[in-house]
């Protein structure tokens, strides 16, 4: 008979063998977790997709900063070479229209931010479209004001080229000034036109109720682009419209 006082050691614990090779798992045994319909296959989750998209837009904006930075650098170099000529030429710019456009774009940044926020909280589609539409109206207003300014320059033959006419003391620096003026403001206007096209696409997507609390990346990255374009204009207005208006030597 077994000794009741003898110490008892439990036997080995039997566990099911671990699957060393994932290929041994049958397809019907895999558990498919539900995911957002807008999640692309090469991302693990929506958060990773949002981070990747935002990073991509920031990289693009860095290249845009270098692009416009070169124009600003060229403007400052030529202005330093002929401050009197640039100050004389800047007096023919309409600071009032420039200020109006600055206010218009600042307000458009607000409406754009509200549009992004409405998508983030899953607001009704009409609310999202309303804010995006308001942003587009303000962007179109900016282009309309810029068209008025350009018309005035064409009327007074201030467009660089064979028909350029300047009655002041510094015709050569004035032509350089307006060459840079049209380059900077023209390229900025082109970016604004592209922004309006992007907003049209975003507005259509919002109308189709494609944005919710989990998927609003297109609105967010479009907002980054729009804010960048607004900031570029504020710099142009300050550097081109305001600074050169001070009398030379002061």
mmCIF file of C-alpha atoms in Angstrom:
data_model
loop_
_atom_site.group_PDB
_atom_site.id
_atom_site.type_symbol
_atom_site.label_atom_id
_atom_site.label_comp_id
_atom_site.label_asym_id
_atom_site.label_seq_id
_atom_site.Cartn_x
_atom_site.Cartn_y
_atom_site.Cartn_z
ATOM 1 C CA UNK A 1 0.000 0.000 0.000
ATOM 2 C CA UNK A 2 1.248 3.515 -0.657
ATOM 3 C CA UNK A 3 2.688 5.321 2.270
ATOM 4 C CA UNK A 4 0.261 8.133 3.270
ATOM 5 C CA UNK A 5 3.129 10.116 4.819
ATOM 6 C CA UNK A 6 5.212 10.046 1.655
ATOM 7 C CA UNK A 7 5.514 13.458 -0.043
ATOM 8 C CA UNK A 8 3.527 13.625 -3.253
ATOM 9 C CA UNK A 9 4.897 15.364 -6.318
ATOM 10 C CA UNK A 10 2.341 16.349 -8.965
ATOM 11 C CA UNK A 11 2.908 15.033 -12.429
ATOM 12 C CA UNK A 12 3.710 17.180 -15.447
ATOM 13 C CA UNK A 13 1.158 19.768 -16.480
ATOM 14 C CA UNK A 14 -0.240 18.879 -19.852
ATOM 15 C CA UNK A 15 -0.883 21.851 -22.176
ATOM 16 C CA UNK A 16 -1.895 21.871 -25.817
ATOM 17 C CA UNK A 17 1.110 22.197 -28.092
ATOM 18 C CA UNK A 18 1.864 25.649 -29.402
ATOM 19 C CA UNK A 19 1.640 26.171 -33.126
ATOM 20 C CA UNK A 20 5.158 26.931 -34.229
ATOM 21 C CA UNK A 21 4.226 27.703 -37.797
ATOM 22 C CA UNK A 22 1.463 30.165 -38.543
ATOM 23 C CA UNK A 23 0.833 28.371 -41.808
ATOM 24 C CA UNK A 24 -0.574 25.479 -39.780
ATOM 25 C CA UNK A 25 -3.537 27.674 -38.829
ATOM 26 C CA UNK A 26 -6.426 27.041 -41.166
ATOM 27 C CA UNK A 27 -7.994 30.084 -42.830
ATOM 28 C CA UNK A 28 -11.366 29.393 -41.217
ATOM 29 C CA UNK A 29 -9.707 29.583 -37.803
ATOM 30 C CA UNK A 30 -8.484 33.174 -38.273
ATOM 31 C CA UNK A 31 -10.468 35.915 -36.579
ATOM 32 C CA UNK A 32 -11.088 38.911 -38.849
ATOM 33 C CA UNK A 33 -11.540 42.067 -36.811
ATOM 34 C CA UNK A 34 -13.803 44.725 -38.346
ATOM 35 C CA UNK A 35 -12.017 47.795 -39.725
ATOM 36 C CA UNK A 36 -13.042 51.156 -41.167
ATOM 37 C CA UNK A 37 -13.986 50.956 -44.860
ATOM 38 C CA UNK A 38 -11.569 53.828 -45.620
ATOM 39 C CA UNK A 39 -8.595 52.046 -44.028
ATOM 40 C CA UNK A 40 -6.063 51.231 -46.736
ATOM 41 C CA UNK A 41 -4.550 47.758 -46.758
ATOM 42 C CA UNK A 42 -0.959 48.894 -46.101
ATOM 43 C CA UNK A 43 -1.832 50.563 -42.759
ATOM 44 C CA UNK A 44 -2.410 48.789 -39.463
ATOM 45 C CA UNK A 45 -5.109 51.143 -38.225
ATOM 46 C CA UNK A 46 -6.724 54.521 -38.842
ATOM 47 C CA UNK A 47 -4.345 56.343 -36.493
ATOM 48 C CA UNK A 48 -1.343 55.190 -38.495
ATOM 49 C CA UNK A 49 -3.044 56.191 -41.726
ATOM 50 C CA UNK A 50 -3.795 59.689 -40.399
ATOM 51 C CA UNK A 51 -0.211 60.163 -39.191
ATOM 52 C CA UNK A 52 1.216 59.062 -42.534
ATOM 53 C CA UNK A 53 -1.075 61.372 -44.503
ATOM 54 C CA UNK A 54 -0.329 64.347 -42.272
ATOM 55 C CA UNK A 55 3.414 63.721 -42.481
ATOM 56 C CA UNK A 56 3.191 63.544 -46.257
ATOM 57 C CA UNK A 57 1.444 66.919 -46.415
ATOM 58 C CA UNK A 58 4.017 68.517 -44.099
ATOM 59 C CA UNK A 59 6.841 67.218 -46.316
ATOM 60 C CA UNK A 60 5.092 68.751 -49.324
ATOM 61 C CA UNK A 61 4.649 72.070 -47.504
ATOM 62 C CA UNK A 62 8.358 72.124 -46.667
ATOM 63 C CA UNK A 63 9.128 72.011 -50.392
ATOM 64 C CA UNK A 64 6.644 74.859 -50.902
ATOM 65 C CA UNK A 65 8.379 76.881 -48.200
ATOM 66 C CA UNK A 66 11.681 76.466 -50.032
ATOM 67 C CA UNK A 67 9.982 77.449 -53.300
ATOM 68 C CA UNK A 68 8.480 80.685 -52.003
ATOM 69 C CA UNK A 69 11.533 81.275 -49.818
ATOM 70 C CA UNK A 70 13.661 81.599 -52.947
ATOM 71 C CA UNK A 71 11.327 84.268 -54.310
ATOM 72 C CA UNK A 72 11.352 86.188 -51.038
ATOM 73 C CA UNK A 73 15.151 85.995 -50.917
ATOM 74 C CA UNK A 74 15.431 87.337 -54.469
ATOM 75 C CA UNK A 75 13.042 90.167 -53.624
ATOM 76 C CA UNK A 76 15.025 91.171 -50.525
ATOM 77 C CA UNK A 77 18.335 91.078 -52.417
ATOM 78 C CA UNK A 78 17.077 93.372 -55.200
ATOM 79 C CA UNK A 79 15.353 95.632 -52.718
ATOM 80 C CA UNK A 80 18.614 96.021 -50.821
ATOM 81 C CA UNK A 81 20.378 96.880 -54.095
ATOM 82 C CA UNK A 82 17.868 99.629 -54.966
ATOM 83 C CA UNK A 83 15.795 100.682 -51.945
ATOM 84 C CA UNK A 84 14.760 104.024 -53.480
ATOM 85 C CA UNK A 85 13.526 102.400 -56.685
ATOM 86 C CA UNK A 86 11.556 99.728 -54.855
ATOM 87 C CA UNK A 87 10.021 102.271 -52.475
ATOM 88 C CA UNK A 88 9.007 104.430 -55.429
ATOM 89 C CA UNK A 89 7.453 101.473 -57.248
ATOM 90 C CA UNK A 90 5.588 100.234 -54.180
ATOM 91 C CA UNK A 91 3.716 103.533 -53.908
ATOM 92 C CA UNK A 92 1.604 102.424 -56.874
ATOM 93 C CA UNK A 93 0.338 99.363 -55.016
ATOM 94 C CA UNK A 94 -3.110 99.609 -53.484
ATOM 95 C CA UNK A 95 -2.533 98.901 -49.806
ATOM 96 C CA UNK A 96 -6.266 99.061 -49.103
ATOM 97 C CA UNK A 97 -7.034 96.204 -51.507
ATOM 98 C CA UNK A 98 -4.101 94.274 -50.075
ATOM 99 C CA UNK A 99 -5.443 94.745 -46.544
ATOM 100 C CA UNK A 100 -8.927 93.655 -47.635
ATOM 101 C CA UNK A 101 -7.487 90.489 -49.134
ATOM 102 C CA UNK A 102 -5.532 89.835 -45.942
ATOM 103 C CA UNK A 103 -8.699 90.057 -43.860
ATOM 104 C CA UNK A 104 -10.533 87.827 -46.333
ATOM 105 C CA UNK A 105 -7.909 85.093 -46.076
ATOM 106 C CA UNK A 106 -7.695 85.306 -42.277
ATOM 107 C CA UNK A 107 -11.464 84.754 -42.108
ATOM 108 C CA UNK A 108 -11.142 81.904 -44.620
ATOM 109 C CA UNK A 109 -8.635 80.233 -42.299
ATOM 110 C CA UNK A 110 -11.272 80.394 -39.567
ATOM 111 C CA UNK A 111 -13.959 78.826 -41.759
ATOM 112 C CA UNK A 112 -11.481 76.163 -42.889
ATOM 113 C CA UNK A 113 -10.640 75.320 -39.284
ATOM 114 C CA UNK A 114 -14.358 75.055 -38.479
ATOM 115 C CA UNK A 115 -14.797 72.795 -41.490
ATOM 116 C CA UNK A 116 -12.065 70.494 -40.235
ATOM 117 C CA UNK A 117 -13.567 70.490 -36.766
ATOM 118 C CA UNK A 118 -17.034 69.666 -38.075
ATOM 119 C CA UNK A 119 -15.606 66.643 -39.887
ATOM 120 C CA UNK A 120 -13.670 65.518 -36.806
ATOM 121 C CA UNK A 121 -16.770 65.479 -34.613
ATOM 122 C CA UNK A 122 -18.947 63.891 -37.287
ATOM 123 C CA UNK A 123 -21.220 66.898 -37.743
ATOM 124 C CA UNK A 124 -24.061 66.646 -40.273
ATOM 125 C CA UNK A 125 -22.988 66.726 -43.915
ATOM 126 C CA UNK A 126 -24.760 70.057 -44.461
ATOM 127 C CA UNK A 127 -22.681 71.662 -41.717
ATOM 128 C CA UNK A 128 -19.430 70.374 -43.188
ATOM 129 C CA UNK A 129 -20.387 71.530 -46.683
ATOM 130 C CA UNK A 130 -21.441 74.945 -45.353
ATOM 131 C CA UNK A 131 -18.031 75.664 -43.810
ATOM 132 C CA UNK A 132 -16.141 74.371 -46.840
ATOM 133 C CA UNK A 133 -18.411 76.369 -49.122
ATOM 134 C CA UNK A 134 -17.815 79.529 -47.076
ATOM 135 C CA UNK A 135 -14.076 78.943 -47.417
ATOM 136 C CA UNK A 136 -14.438 78.644 -51.190
ATOM 137 C CA UNK A 137 -16.473 81.865 -51.389
ATOM 138 C CA UNK A 138 -13.789 83.744 -49.466
ATOM 139 C CA UNK A 139 -11.065 82.255 -51.683
ATOM 140 C CA UNK A 140 -12.968 83.356 -54.794
ATOM 141 C CA UNK A 141 -13.367 86.831 -53.259
ATOM 142 C CA UNK A 142 -9.607 87.021 -52.820
ATOM 143 C CA UNK A 143 -9.070 86.168 -56.489
ATOM 144 C CA UNK A 144 -11.651 88.764 -57.511
ATOM 145 C CA UNK A 145 -9.832 91.490 -55.599
ATOM 146 C CA UNK A 146 -6.539 90.363 -57.083
ATOM 147 C CA UNK A 147 -8.088 90.594 -60.574
ATOM 148 C CA UNK A 148 -9.012 94.222 -59.826
ATOM 149 C CA UNK A 149 -5.415 94.941 -58.856
ATOM 150 C CA UNK A 150 -4.030 93.226 -61.943
ATOM 151 C CA UNK A 151 -6.423 95.173 -64.184
ATOM 152 C CA UNK A 152 -5.122 98.417 -62.742
ATOM 153 C CA UNK A 153 -1.531 97.359 -63.449
ATOM 154 C CA UNK A 154 -2.359 96.504 -67.063
ATOM 155 C CA UNK A 155 -4.204 99.794 -67.508
ATOM 156 C CA UNK A 156 -1.220 101.820 -66.294
ATOM 157 C CA UNK A 157 1.312 99.725 -68.276
ATOM 158 C CA UNK A 158 3.030 98.408 -65.172
ATOM 159 C CA UNK A 159 3.385 94.873 -66.500
ATOM 160 C CA UNK A 160 7.087 94.106 -67.184
ATOM 161 C CA UNK A 161 7.875 93.699 -70.856
ATOM 162 C CA UNK A 162 7.970 95.804 -74.012
ATOM 163 C CA UNK A 163 4.898 97.825 -72.960
ATOM 164 C CA UNK A 164 6.184 98.657 -69.489
ATOM 165 C CA UNK A 165 6.094 102.405 -68.872
ATOM 166 C CA UNK A 166 7.402 104.222 -65.812
ATOM 167 C CA UNK A 167 7.461 107.984 -65.340
ATOM 168 C CA UNK A 168 9.416 107.978 -62.090
ATOM 169 C CA UNK A 169 13.129 108.406 -61.429
ATOM 170 C CA UNK A 170 13.965 104.678 -61.236
ATOM 171 C CA UNK A 171 12.442 102.844 -64.214
ATOM 172 C CA UNK A 172 14.812 99.845 -64.157
ATOM 173 C CA UNK A 173 14.344 99.000 -60.444
ATOM 174 C CA UNK A 174 10.613 99.597 -60.836
ATOM 175 C CA UNK A 175 10.417 97.003 -63.609
ATOM 176 C CA UNK A 176 12.337 94.533 -61.451
ATOM 177 C CA UNK A 177 9.947 95.274 -58.583
ATOM 178 C CA UNK A 178 6.894 94.500 -60.681
ATOM 179 C CA UNK A 179 8.531 91.427 -62.162
ATOM 180 C CA UNK A 180 8.925 90.010 -58.670
ATOM 181 C CA UNK A 181 5.493 91.305 -57.681
ATOM 182 C CA UNK A 182 3.768 89.404 -60.483
ATOM 183 C CA UNK A 183 5.871 86.286 -59.843
ATOM 184 C CA UNK A 184 5.016 86.137 -56.154
ATOM 185 C CA UNK A 185 1.376 87.198 -56.325
ATOM 186 C CA UNK A 186 0.733 85.229 -59.522
ATOM 187 C CA UNK A 187 2.128 81.993 -58.124
ATOM 188 C CA UNK A 188 0.224 82.583 -54.917
ATOM 189 C CA UNK A 189 -2.981 83.093 -56.898
ATOM 190 C CA UNK A 190 -2.259 79.840 -58.741
ATOM 191 C CA UNK A 191 -1.981 78.040 -55.404
ATOM 192 C CA UNK A 192 -5.286 79.618 -54.385
ATOM 193 C CA UNK A 193 -6.954 78.335 -57.570
ATOM 194 C CA UNK A 194 -5.580 74.854 -56.853
ATOM 195 C CA UNK A 195 -6.895 75.186 -53.299
ATOM 196 C CA UNK A 196 -10.374 75.984 -54.607
ATOM 197 C CA UNK A 197 -10.248 72.845 -56.732
ATOM 198 C CA UNK A 198 -9.241 70.805 -53.698
ATOM 199 C CA UNK A 199 -12.061 72.352 -51.664
ATOM 200 C CA UNK A 200 -14.539 71.440 -54.404
ATOM 201 C CA UNK A 201 -13.482 67.798 -54.144
ATOM 202 C CA UNK A 202 -13.582 67.867 -50.340
ATOM 203 C CA UNK A 203 -17.001 69.506 -50.382
ATOM 204 C CA UNK A 204 -18.329 66.811 -52.709
ATOM 205 C CA UNK A 205 -16.982 64.096 -50.412
ATOM 206 C CA UNK A 206 -18.569 65.815 -47.408
ATOM 207 C CA UNK A 207 -21.914 66.024 -49.204
ATOM 208 C CA UNK A 208 -21.719 62.273 -49.787
ATOM 209 C CA UNK A 209 -21.222 61.795 -46.025
ATOM 210 C CA UNK A 210 -17.771 60.240 -46.343
ATOM 211 C CA UNK A 211 -16.309 61.900 -43.242
ATOM 212 C CA UNK A 212 -16.882 60.910 -39.621
ATOM 213 C CA UNK A 213 -15.059 60.815 -36.270
ATOM 214 C CA UNK A 214 -12.711 58.087 -37.520
ATOM 215 C CA UNK A 215 -12.092 59.321 -41.075
ATOM 216 C CA UNK A 216 -11.480 63.006 -41.743
ATOM 217 C CA UNK A 217 -7.917 62.933 -43.096
ATOM 218 C CA UNK A 218 -8.684 64.562 -46.494
ATOM 219 C CA UNK A 219 -10.280 67.561 -44.779
ATOM 220 C CA UNK A 220 -7.395 67.911 -42.337
ATOM 221 C CA UNK A 221 -4.590 67.797 -44.904
ATOM 222 C CA UNK A 222 -6.532 70.118 -47.216
ATOM 223 C CA UNK A 223 -6.824 72.504 -44.282
ATOM 224 C CA UNK A 224 -3.059 72.454 -43.790
ATOM 225 C CA UNK A 225 -2.580 73.417 -47.438
ATOM 226 C CA UNK A 226 -5.142 76.216 -47.183
ATOM 227 C CA UNK A 227 -3.568 77.664 -44.030
ATOM 228 C CA UNK A 228 -0.160 77.589 -45.710
ATOM 229 C CA UNK A 229 -1.461 79.579 -48.689
ATOM 230 C CA UNK A 230 -2.978 82.119 -46.296
ATOM 231 C CA UNK A 231 0.293 82.525 -44.399
ATOM 232 C CA UNK A 232 2.220 83.041 -47.640
ATOM 233 C CA UNK A 233 -0.101 85.894 -48.556
ATOM 234 C CA UNK A 234 0.367 87.561 -45.168
ATOM 235 C CA UNK A 235 4.134 87.486 -45.759
ATOM 236 C CA UNK A 236 3.719 88.890 -49.287
ATOM 237 C CA UNK A 237 1.463 91.675 -48.018
ATOM 238 C CA UNK A 238 3.928 92.605 -45.284
ATOM 239 C CA UNK A 239 7.089 92.455 -47.376
ATOM 240 C CA UNK A 240 5.825 93.816 -50.699
ATOM 241 C CA UNK A 241 2.968 96.158 -49.771
ATOM 242 C CA UNK A 242 3.961 97.561 -46.385
ATOM 243 C CA UNK A 243 7.735 97.579 -45.854
ATOM 244 C CA UNK A 244 8.837 99.378 -49.046
ATOM 245 C CA UNK A 245 6.347 102.203 -48.520
ATOM 246 C CA UNK A 246 8.632 103.780 -45.912
ATOM 247 C CA UNK A 247 10.741 106.671 -47.292
ATOM 248 C CA UNK A 248 14.217 105.686 -48.366
ATOM 249 C CA UNK A 249 16.880 106.058 -45.689
ATOM 250 C CA UNK A 250 14.439 105.702 -42.781
#
